[in-house]
Short mmCIF file of C-alpha atoms in Angstrom, two decimals:
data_model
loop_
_atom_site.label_atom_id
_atom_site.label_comp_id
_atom_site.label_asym_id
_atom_site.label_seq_id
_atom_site.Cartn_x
_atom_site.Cartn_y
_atom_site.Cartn_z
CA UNK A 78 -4.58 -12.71 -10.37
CA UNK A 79 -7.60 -15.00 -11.05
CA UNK A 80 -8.46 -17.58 -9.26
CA UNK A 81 -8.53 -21.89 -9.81
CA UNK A 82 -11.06 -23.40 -11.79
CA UNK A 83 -13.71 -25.08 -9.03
CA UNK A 84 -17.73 -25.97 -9.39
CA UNK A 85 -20.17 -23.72 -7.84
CA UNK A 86 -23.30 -24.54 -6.00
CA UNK A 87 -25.91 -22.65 -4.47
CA UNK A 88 -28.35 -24.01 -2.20
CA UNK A 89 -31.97 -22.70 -1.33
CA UNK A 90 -32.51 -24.27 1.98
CA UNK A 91 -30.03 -25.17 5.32
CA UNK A 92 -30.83 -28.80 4.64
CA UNK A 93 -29.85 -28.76 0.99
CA UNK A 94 -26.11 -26.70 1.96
CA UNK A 95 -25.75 -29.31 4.71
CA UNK A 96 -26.67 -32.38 2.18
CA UNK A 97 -24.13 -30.99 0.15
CA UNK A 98 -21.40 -30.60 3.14
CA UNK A 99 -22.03 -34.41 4.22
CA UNK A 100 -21.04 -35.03 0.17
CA UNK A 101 -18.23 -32.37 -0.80
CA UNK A 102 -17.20 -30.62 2.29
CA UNK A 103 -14.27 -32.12 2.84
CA UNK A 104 -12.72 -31.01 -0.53
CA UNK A 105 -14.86 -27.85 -0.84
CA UNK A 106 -15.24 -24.74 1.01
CA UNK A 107 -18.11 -22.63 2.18
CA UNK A 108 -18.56 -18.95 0.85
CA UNK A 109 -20.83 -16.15 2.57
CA UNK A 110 -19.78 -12.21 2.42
CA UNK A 111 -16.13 -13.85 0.48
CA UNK A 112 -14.20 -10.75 1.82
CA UNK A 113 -11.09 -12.86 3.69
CA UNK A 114 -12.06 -16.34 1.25
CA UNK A 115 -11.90 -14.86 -2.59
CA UNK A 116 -8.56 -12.64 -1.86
CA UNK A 117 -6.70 -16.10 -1.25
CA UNK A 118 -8.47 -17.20 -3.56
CA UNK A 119 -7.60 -15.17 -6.55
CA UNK A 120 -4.20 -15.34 -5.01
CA UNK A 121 -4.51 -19.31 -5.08
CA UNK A 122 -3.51 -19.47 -1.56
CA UNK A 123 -6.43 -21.25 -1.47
CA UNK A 124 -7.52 -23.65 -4.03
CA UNK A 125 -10.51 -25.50 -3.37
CA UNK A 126 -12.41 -27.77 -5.90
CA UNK A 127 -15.67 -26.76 -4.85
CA UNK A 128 -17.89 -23.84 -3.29
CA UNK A 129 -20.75 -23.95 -1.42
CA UNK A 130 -22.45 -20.34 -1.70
CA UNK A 131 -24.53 -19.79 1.34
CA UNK A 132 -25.83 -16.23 0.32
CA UNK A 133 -29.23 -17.27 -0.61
CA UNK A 134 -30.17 -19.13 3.49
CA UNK A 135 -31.50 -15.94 4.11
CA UNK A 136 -32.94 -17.70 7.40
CA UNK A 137 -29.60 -17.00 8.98
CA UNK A 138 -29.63 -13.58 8.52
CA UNK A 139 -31.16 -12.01 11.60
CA UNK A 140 -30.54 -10.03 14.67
CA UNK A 141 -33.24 -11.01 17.62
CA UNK A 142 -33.12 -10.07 20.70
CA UNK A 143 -34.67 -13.14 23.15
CA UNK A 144 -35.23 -12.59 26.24
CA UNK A 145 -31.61 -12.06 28.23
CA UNK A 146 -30.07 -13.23 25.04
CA UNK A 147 -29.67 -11.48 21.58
CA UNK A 148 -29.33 -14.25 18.76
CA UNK A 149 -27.54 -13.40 15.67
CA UNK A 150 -27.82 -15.27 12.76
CA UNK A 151 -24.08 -16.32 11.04
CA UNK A 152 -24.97 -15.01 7.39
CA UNK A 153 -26.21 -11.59 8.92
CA UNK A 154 -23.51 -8.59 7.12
CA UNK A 155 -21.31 -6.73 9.19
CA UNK A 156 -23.25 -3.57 8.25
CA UNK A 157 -26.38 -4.90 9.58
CA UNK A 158 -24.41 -5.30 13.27
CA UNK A 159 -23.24 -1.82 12.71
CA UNK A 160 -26.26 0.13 12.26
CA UNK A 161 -28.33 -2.29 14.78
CA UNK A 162 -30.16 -0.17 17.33
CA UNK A 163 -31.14 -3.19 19.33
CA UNK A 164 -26.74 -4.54 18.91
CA UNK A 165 -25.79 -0.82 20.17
CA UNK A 166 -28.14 -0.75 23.51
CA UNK A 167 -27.64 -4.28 24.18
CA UNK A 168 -23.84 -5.70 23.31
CA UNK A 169 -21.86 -1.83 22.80
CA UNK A 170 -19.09 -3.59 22.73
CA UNK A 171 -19.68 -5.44 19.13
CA UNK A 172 -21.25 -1.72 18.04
CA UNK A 173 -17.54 -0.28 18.93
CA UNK A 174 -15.94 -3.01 17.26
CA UNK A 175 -17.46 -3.86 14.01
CA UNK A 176 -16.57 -0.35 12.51
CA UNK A 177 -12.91 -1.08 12.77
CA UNK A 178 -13.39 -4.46 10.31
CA UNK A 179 -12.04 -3.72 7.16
CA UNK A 180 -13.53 -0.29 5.32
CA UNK A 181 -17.94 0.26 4.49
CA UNK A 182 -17.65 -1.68 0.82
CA UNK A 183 -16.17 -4.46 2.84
CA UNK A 184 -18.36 -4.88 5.88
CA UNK A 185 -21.75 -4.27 3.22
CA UNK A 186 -20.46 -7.80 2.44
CA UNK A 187 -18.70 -9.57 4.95
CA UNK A 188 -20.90 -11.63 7.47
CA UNK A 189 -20.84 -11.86 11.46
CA UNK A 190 -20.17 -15.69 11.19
CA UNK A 191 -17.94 -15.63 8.30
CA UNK A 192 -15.34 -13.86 10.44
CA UNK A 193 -15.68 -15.85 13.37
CA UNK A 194 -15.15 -19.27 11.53
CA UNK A 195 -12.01 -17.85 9.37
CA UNK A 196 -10.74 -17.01 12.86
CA UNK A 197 -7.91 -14.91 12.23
CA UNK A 198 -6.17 -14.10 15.44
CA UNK A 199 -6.46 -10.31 15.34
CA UNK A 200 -9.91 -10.33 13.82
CA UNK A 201 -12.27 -7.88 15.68
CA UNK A 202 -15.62 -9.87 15.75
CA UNK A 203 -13.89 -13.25 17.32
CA UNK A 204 -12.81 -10.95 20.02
CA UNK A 205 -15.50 -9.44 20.68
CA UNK A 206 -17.39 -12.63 21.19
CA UNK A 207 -14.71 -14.49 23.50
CA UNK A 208 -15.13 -10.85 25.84
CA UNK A 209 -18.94 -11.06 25.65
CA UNK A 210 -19.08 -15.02 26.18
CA UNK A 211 -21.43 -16.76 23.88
CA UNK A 212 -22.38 -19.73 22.22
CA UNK A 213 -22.70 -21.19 18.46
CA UNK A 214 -24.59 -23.54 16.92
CA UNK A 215 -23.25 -25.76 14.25
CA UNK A 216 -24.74 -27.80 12.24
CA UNK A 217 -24.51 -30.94 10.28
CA UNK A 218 -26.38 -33.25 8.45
CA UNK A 219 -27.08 -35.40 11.57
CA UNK A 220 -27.60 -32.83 14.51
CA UNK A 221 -26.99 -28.78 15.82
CA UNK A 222 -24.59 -28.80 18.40
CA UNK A 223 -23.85 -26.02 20.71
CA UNK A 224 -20.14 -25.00 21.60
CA UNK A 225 -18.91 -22.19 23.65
CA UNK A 226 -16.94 -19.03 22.14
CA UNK A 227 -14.14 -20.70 24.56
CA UNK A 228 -13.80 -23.89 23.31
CA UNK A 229 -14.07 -22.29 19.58
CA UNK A 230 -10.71 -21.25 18.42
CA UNK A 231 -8.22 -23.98 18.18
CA UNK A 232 -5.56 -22.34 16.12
CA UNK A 233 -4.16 -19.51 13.35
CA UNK A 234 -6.95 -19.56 10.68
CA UNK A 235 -8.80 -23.15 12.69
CA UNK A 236 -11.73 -23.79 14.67
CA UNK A 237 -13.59 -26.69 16.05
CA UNK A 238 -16.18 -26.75 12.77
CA UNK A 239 -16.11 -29.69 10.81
CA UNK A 240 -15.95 -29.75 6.50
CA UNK A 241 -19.44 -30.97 6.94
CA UNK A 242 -20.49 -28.37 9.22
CA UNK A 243 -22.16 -25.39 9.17
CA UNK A 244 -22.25 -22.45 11.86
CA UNK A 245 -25.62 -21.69 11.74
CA UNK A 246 -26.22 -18.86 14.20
CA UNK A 247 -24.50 -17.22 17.84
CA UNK A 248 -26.12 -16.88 20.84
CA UNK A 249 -24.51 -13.68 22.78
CA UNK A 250 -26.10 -13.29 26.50
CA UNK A 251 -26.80 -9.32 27.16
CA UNK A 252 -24.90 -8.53 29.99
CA UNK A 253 -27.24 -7.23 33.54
CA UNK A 254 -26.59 -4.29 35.58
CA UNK A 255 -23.95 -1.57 36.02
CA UNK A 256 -21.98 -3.22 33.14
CA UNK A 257 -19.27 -1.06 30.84
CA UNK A 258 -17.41 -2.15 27.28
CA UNK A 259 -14.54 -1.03 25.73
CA UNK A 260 -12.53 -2.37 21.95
CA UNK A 261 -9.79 -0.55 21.26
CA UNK A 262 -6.99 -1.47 18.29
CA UNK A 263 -4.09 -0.06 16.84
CA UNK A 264 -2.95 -1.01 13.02
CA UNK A 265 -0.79 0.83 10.63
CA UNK A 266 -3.79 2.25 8.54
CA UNK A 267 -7.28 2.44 8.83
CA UNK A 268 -8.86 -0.95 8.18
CA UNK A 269 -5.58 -2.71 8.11
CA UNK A 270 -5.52 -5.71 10.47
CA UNK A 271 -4.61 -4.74 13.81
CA UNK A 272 -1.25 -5.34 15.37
CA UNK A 273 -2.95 -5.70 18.47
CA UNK A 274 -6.90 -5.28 19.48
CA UNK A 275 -8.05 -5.61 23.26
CA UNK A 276 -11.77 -5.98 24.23
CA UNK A 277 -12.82 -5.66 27.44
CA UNK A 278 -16.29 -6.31 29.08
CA UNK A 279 -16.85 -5.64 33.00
CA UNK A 280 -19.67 -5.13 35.60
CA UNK A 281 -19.37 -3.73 39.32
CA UNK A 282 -21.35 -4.12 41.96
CA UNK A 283 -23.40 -1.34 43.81
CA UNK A 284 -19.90 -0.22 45.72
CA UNK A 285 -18.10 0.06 42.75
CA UNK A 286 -16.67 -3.33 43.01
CA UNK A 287 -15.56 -5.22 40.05
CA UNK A 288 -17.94 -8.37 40.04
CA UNK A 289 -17.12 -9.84 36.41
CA UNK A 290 -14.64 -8.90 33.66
CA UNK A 291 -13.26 -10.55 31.00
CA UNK A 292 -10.27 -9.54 29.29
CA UNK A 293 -9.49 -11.11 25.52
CA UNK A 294 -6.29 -9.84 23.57
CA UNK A 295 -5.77 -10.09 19.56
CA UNK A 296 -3.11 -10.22 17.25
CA UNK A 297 -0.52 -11.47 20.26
CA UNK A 298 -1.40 -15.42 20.28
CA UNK A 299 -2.74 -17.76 18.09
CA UNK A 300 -6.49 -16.93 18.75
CA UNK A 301 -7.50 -14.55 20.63
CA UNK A 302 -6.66 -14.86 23.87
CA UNK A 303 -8.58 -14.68 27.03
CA UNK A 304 -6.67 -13.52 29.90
CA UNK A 305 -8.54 -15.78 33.18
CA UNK A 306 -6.22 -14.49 35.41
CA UNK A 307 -7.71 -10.77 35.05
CA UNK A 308 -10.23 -12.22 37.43
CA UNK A 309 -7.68 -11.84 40.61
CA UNK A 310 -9.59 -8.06 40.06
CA UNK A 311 -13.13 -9.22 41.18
CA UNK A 312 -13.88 -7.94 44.56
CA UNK A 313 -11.44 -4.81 43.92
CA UNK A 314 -11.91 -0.79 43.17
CA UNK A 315 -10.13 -0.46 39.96
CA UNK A 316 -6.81 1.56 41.44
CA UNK A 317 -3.38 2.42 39.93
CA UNK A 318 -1.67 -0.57 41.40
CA UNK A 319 -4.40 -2.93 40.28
CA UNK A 320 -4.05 -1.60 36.71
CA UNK A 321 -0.25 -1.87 36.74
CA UNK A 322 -0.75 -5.54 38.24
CA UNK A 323 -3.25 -6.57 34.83
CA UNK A 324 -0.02 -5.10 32.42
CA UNK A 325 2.18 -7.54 34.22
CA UNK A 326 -0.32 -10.01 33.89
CA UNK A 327 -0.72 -9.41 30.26
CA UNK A 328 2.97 -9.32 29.84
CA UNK A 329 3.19 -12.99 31.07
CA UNK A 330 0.20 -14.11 28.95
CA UNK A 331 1.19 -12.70 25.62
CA UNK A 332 3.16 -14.88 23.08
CA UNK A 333 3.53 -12.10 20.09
CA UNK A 334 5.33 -12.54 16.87
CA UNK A 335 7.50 -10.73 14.85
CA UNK A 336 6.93 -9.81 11.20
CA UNK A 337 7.03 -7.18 8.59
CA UNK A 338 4.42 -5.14 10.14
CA UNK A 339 5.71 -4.64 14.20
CA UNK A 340 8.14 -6.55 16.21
CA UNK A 341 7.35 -8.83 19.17
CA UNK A 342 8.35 -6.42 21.61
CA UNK A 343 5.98 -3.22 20.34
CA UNK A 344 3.38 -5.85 19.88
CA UNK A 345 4.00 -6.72 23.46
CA UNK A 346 3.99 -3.41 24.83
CA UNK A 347 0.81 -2.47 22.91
CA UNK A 348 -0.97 -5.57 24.31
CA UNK A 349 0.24 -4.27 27.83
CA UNK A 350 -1.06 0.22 27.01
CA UNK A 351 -4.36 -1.44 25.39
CA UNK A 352 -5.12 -3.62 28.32
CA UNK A 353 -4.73 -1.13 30.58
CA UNK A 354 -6.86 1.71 28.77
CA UNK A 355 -9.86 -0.67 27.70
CA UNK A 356 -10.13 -2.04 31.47
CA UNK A 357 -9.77 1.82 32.72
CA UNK A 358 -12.56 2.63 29.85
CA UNK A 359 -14.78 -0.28 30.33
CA UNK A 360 -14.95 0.76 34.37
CA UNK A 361 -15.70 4.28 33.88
CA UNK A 362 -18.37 3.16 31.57
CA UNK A 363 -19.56 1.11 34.15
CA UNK A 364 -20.11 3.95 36.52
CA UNK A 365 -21.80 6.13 34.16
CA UNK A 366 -19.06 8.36 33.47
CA UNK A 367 -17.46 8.00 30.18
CA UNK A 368 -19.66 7.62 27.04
CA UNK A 369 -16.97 8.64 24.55
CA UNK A 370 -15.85 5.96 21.83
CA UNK A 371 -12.66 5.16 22.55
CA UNK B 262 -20.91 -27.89 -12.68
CA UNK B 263 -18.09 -24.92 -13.52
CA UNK B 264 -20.11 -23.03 -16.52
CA UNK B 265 -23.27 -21.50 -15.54
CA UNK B 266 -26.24 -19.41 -17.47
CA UNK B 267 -27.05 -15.87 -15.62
CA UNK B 268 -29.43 -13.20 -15.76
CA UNK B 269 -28.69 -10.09 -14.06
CA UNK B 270 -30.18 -6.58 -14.38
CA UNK B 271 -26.90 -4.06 -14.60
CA UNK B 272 -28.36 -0.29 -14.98
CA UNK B 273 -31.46 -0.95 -15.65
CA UNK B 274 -30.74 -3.37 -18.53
CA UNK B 275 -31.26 -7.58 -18.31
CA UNK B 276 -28.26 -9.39 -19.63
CA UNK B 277 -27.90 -13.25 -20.15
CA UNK B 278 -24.67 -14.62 -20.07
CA UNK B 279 -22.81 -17.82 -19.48
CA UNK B 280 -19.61 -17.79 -17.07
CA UNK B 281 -17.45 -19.79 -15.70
CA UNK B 282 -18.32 -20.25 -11.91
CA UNK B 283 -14.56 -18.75 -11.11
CA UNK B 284 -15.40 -15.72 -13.08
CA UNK B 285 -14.75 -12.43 -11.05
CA UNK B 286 -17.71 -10.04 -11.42
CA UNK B 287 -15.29 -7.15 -12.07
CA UNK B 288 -14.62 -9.26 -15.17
CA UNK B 289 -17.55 -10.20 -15.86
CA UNK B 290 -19.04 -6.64 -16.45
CA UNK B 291 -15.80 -5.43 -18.14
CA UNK B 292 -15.32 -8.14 -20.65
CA UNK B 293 -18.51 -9.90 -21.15
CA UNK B 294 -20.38 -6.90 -21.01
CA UNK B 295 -18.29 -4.39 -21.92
CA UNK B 296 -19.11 -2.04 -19.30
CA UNK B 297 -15.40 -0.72 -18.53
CA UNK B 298 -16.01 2.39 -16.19
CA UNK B 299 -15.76 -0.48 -13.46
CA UNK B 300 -11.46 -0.53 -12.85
CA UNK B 301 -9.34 -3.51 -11.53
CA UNK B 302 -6.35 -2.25 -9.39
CA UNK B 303 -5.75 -4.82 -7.00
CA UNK B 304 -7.87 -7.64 -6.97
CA UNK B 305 -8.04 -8.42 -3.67
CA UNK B 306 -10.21 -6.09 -2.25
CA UNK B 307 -7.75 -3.00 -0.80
CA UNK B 308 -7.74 -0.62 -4.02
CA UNK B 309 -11.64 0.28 -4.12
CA UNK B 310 -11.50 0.71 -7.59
CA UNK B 311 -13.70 -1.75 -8.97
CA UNK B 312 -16.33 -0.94 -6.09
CA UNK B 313 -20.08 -1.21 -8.10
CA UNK B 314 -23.49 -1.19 -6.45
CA UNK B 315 -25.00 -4.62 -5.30
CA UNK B 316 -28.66 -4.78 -4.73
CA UNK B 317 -27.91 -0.88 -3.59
CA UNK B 318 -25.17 -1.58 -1.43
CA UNK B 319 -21.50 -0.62 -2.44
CA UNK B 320 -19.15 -3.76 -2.76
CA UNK B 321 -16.11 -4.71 -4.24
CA UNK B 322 -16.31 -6.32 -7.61
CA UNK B 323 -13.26 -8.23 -7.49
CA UNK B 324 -14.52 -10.02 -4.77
CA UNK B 325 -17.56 -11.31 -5.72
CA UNK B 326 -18.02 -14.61 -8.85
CA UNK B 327 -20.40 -13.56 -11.51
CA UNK B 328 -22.26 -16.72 -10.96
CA UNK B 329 -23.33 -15.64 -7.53
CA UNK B 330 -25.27 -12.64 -8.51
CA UNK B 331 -27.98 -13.94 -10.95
CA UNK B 332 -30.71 -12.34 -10.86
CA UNK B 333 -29.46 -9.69 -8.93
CA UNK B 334 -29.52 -6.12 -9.49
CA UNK B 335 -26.36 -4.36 -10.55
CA UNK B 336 -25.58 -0.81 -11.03
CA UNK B 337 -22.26 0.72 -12.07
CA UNK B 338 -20.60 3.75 -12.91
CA UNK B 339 -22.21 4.35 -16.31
CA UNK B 340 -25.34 3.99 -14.73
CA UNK B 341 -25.21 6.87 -12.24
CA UNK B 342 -25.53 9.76 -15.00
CA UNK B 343 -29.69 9.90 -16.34
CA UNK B 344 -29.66 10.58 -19.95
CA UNK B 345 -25.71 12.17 -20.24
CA UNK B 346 -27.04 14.20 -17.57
CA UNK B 347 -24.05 13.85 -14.64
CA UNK B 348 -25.08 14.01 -11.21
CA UNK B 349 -24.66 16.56 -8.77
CA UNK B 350 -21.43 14.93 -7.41
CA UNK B 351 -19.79 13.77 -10.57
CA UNK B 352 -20.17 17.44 -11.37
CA UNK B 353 -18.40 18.16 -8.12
CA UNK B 354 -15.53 15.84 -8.96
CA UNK B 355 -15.41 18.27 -12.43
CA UNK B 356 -15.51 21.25 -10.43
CA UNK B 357 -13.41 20.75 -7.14
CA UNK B 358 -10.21 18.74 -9.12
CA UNK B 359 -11.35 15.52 -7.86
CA UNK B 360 -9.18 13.32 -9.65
CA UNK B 361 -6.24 13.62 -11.98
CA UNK B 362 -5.57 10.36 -14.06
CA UNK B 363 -9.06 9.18 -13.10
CA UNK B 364 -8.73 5.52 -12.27
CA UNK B 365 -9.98 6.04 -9.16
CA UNK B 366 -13.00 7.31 -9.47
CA UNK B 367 -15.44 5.13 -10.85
CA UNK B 368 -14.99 3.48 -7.73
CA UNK B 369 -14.99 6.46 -5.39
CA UNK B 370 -18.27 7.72 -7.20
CA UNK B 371 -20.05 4.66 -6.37
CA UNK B 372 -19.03 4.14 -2.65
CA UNK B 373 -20.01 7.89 -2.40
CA UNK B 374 -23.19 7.77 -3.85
CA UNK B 375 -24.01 4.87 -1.58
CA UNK B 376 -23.28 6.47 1.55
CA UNK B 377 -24.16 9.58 0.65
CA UNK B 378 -27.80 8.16 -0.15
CA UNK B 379 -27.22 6.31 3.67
CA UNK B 380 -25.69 8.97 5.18
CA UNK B 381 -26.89 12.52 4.07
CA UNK B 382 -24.33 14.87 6.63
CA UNK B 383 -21.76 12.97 7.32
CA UNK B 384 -18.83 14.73 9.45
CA UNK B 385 -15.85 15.46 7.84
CA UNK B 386 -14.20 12.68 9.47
CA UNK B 387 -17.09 10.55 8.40
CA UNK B 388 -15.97 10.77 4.93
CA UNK B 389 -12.55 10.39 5.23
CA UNK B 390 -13.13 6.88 6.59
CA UNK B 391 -15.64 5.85 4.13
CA UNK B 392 -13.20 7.23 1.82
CA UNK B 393 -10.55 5.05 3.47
CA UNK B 394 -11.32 2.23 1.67
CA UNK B 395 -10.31 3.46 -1.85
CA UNK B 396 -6.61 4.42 -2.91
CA UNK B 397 -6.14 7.50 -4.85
CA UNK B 398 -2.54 8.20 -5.79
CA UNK B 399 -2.78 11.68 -7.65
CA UNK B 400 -5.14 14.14 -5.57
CA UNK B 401 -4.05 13.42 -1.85
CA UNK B 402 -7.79 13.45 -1.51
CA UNK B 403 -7.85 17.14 -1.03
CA UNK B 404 -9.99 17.74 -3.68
CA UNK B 405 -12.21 14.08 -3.70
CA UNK B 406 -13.27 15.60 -0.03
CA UNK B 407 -13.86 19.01 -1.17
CA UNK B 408 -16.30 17.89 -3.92
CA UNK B 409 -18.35 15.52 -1.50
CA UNK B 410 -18.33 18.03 0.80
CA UNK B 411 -19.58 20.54 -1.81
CA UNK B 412 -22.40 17.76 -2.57
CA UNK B 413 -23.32 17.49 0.95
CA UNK B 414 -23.51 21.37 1.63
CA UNK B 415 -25.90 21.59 -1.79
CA UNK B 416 -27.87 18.99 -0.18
CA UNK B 417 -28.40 20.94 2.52
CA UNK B 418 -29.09 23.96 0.93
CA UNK B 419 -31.67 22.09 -0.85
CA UNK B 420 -33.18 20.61 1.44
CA UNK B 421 -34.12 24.42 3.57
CA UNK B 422 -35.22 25.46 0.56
CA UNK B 423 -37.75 23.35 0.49
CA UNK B 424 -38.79 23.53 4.06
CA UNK B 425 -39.24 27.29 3.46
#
């Protein structure tokens, strides 16, 4: 299982990778940590005629928190999330999810923005994002634009970059006041991809009032999917009946498939048991009164 | 440009080489260096086998080019024992049955000594996750665990002695 012959280059500077973008992007294909790219590649899923190693743009390797925003730079490891004091008190919810990407050897390697631009659907850092809100900056040759997290995924595998684009680095706002976080996901074996993930992110008010939540779903639609109507909760005490009204929600929203791995129905009715305990989790986090990882 | 020249320090030792830009490193160090403690199960990243250190980190081989890590520091299994002197936890792996057929290993030794170097008391269930990325198909991991464990609890031991 090797991989197709293709010509290697290795920029020193963000203008010199996206020089070489504007030139070969389109038949050529970016590499950072490598850990989703080089298994499809030495399985020739994926046979591109050129790569563009990013490794040495050590410029977008940072974690920084600014003000009521912490910036993250795209080529920043997976590891470096992980064991970031300043990630864990600000965004806990990327702290609890990072450790469920692949196994230690992998996330040493993998980047932050390397999973969010593969995009696969039940991918734990795109989730996260979508449930924290966010945006990123891509660059190309002729300007940085700045899209949001919800406007990012497009499809399986496909996202709004361009081949002459780079992600450059993700702005993730830290979330104010009595706010709680929970990622849960359930897959077949540790570090396999999850047959369904749920992230959810929510702050009350001072009567214990839902005020903001956001609800995102993996591995049971072509991106990860943000369920807006969860917002019908705002205003409420979290209560049985409210819980049992998200499931039906999520049961409407969900468009799981079948294959070797789970059927669309348990994929479905794991959507429906995560929902329910990372909203439950994510409020009694809120009020101070569950600090246990789920 | 698909042929490149690379220097890269692997246990302590410079080598320059030319490869071809889709060279695996996991090649790379077996066949152009001869270094073959470092195993290829799977090549694609699930196995653990051909896990190696990178700039101290542990990382798969397999999924890394050659070309990307000139001048880059390397170190593999036959660089962990000093003078045929084996350390502390390859002595373990001797003592507590920590492998049968062995190809394994080389990869379990270096994610351990990584962590372990990262991570001096892990939890028990600590080390079975870091553990979960490697497959071992003879032990049941009974006695892998048993011989980190053993390495942390010398550690340990170690370490109050020399507080006292």
């Amino acid at each position: 299982m090797k991989p197709a012959k293709f010509d290697y280059y290795c920029p020193k500077t963000v203008d010199e990778a996206l020089a070489l973008l504007e030139e070969i992007g389109f038949d050529g294909k970016i590499i950072a940590g490598g850990q989703s790219l080089v298994p499809i590649m030495n399985m020739r899923l994926s046979t591109p005629e050129y790569l563009i190693d990013i490794n040495q743009l050590k410029d977008l390797q940072f974690i920084e928190l600014d003000g009521s925003k912490m910036k993250i730079g795209a080529l920043t490891r997976q590891t470096e999330i992980e064991m970031s004091d300043a990630v864990r008190k600000h965004l806990g919810l990327l702290s609890e999810a990072v450790p469920y990407i692949g196994h230690v050897q992998t996330r040493n390697r993998g980047t932050f923005g390397g999973s969010l631009v593969h995009a696969d659907p039940s991918a734990e850092i795109p989730l996260s994002l979508m449930a924290l809100g966010g945006t990123l900056h891509i660059a190309s040759k002729e300007e940085v634009r700045e899209v949001n997290v919800e406007e990012f995924f497009v499809t399986y595998l496909t996202t709004d970059i361009m081949p002459n684009e780079l992600l450059t680095e993700i702005h993730v706002p830290v979330p104010e006041g009595r706010t709680g976080y929970s990622f849960h996901e359930i897959s077949r074996r540790h570090g396999d991809f999850a047959l369904v993930a749920a992230a959810c992110q929510l702050s009350i008010d001072d009567q214990d009032r839902i005020s903001k939540v956001r609800l995102v779903l993996g591995g049971v639609d072509a991106v990860p999917l943000l369920i807006t109507d969860a917002s019908v909760m705002e205003g409420e005490h979290l209560s049985a009946p409210l819980l049992n009204k998200i499931a039906d929600m999520v049961d409407e929203a969900v468009n799981p498939e079948s294959d070797l791995h789970a059927t669309a129905d348990y994929r479905r009715h794991l959507a429906k048991q995560l929902a329910v305990r990372t909203v439950k989790t994510a409020y009694e986090r809120a009020r101070g009164e569950n600090n246990e990882r789920s | 440009m698909s042929v490149h020249k690379i220097e890269v320090t692997i246990n302590g030792k410079k080598y320059q080489e030319q490869v071809e830009s889709r060279m695996l490193l996991s090649d790379f160090l077996r066949e152009t260096c001869g270094l073959t403690g470092t195993h290829v199960g799977c090549e694609h990243g699930v196995c653990g086998a051909c896990t190696i250190h990178l700039n101290g980190s542990a990382v798969r081989s397999c999924l890394i080019f050659a070309v990307q890590v000139d001048g880059q520091e390397i170190t593999t299994v036959e660089g962990l024992a000093k003078d045929g002197e084996l350390t502390p936890l390859q002595r373990n792996f001797i003592e507590c049955h920590g492998l049968q057929c062995g190809f394994c290993t080389p990869g379990i030794l270096m994610s351990t000594t990584d962590y372990l170097q990262k991570n001096p008391q892990p939890t028990l269930q600590e080390i079975k996750e870091m553990l979960s990325g490697h497959l071992c198909r003879c032990t049941g991991y009974e006695g892998i665990i048993k011989a980190i464990q053993k390495t942390v609890d010398e550690n340990n031991h170690h370490y109050e002695a020399e507080r006292r």
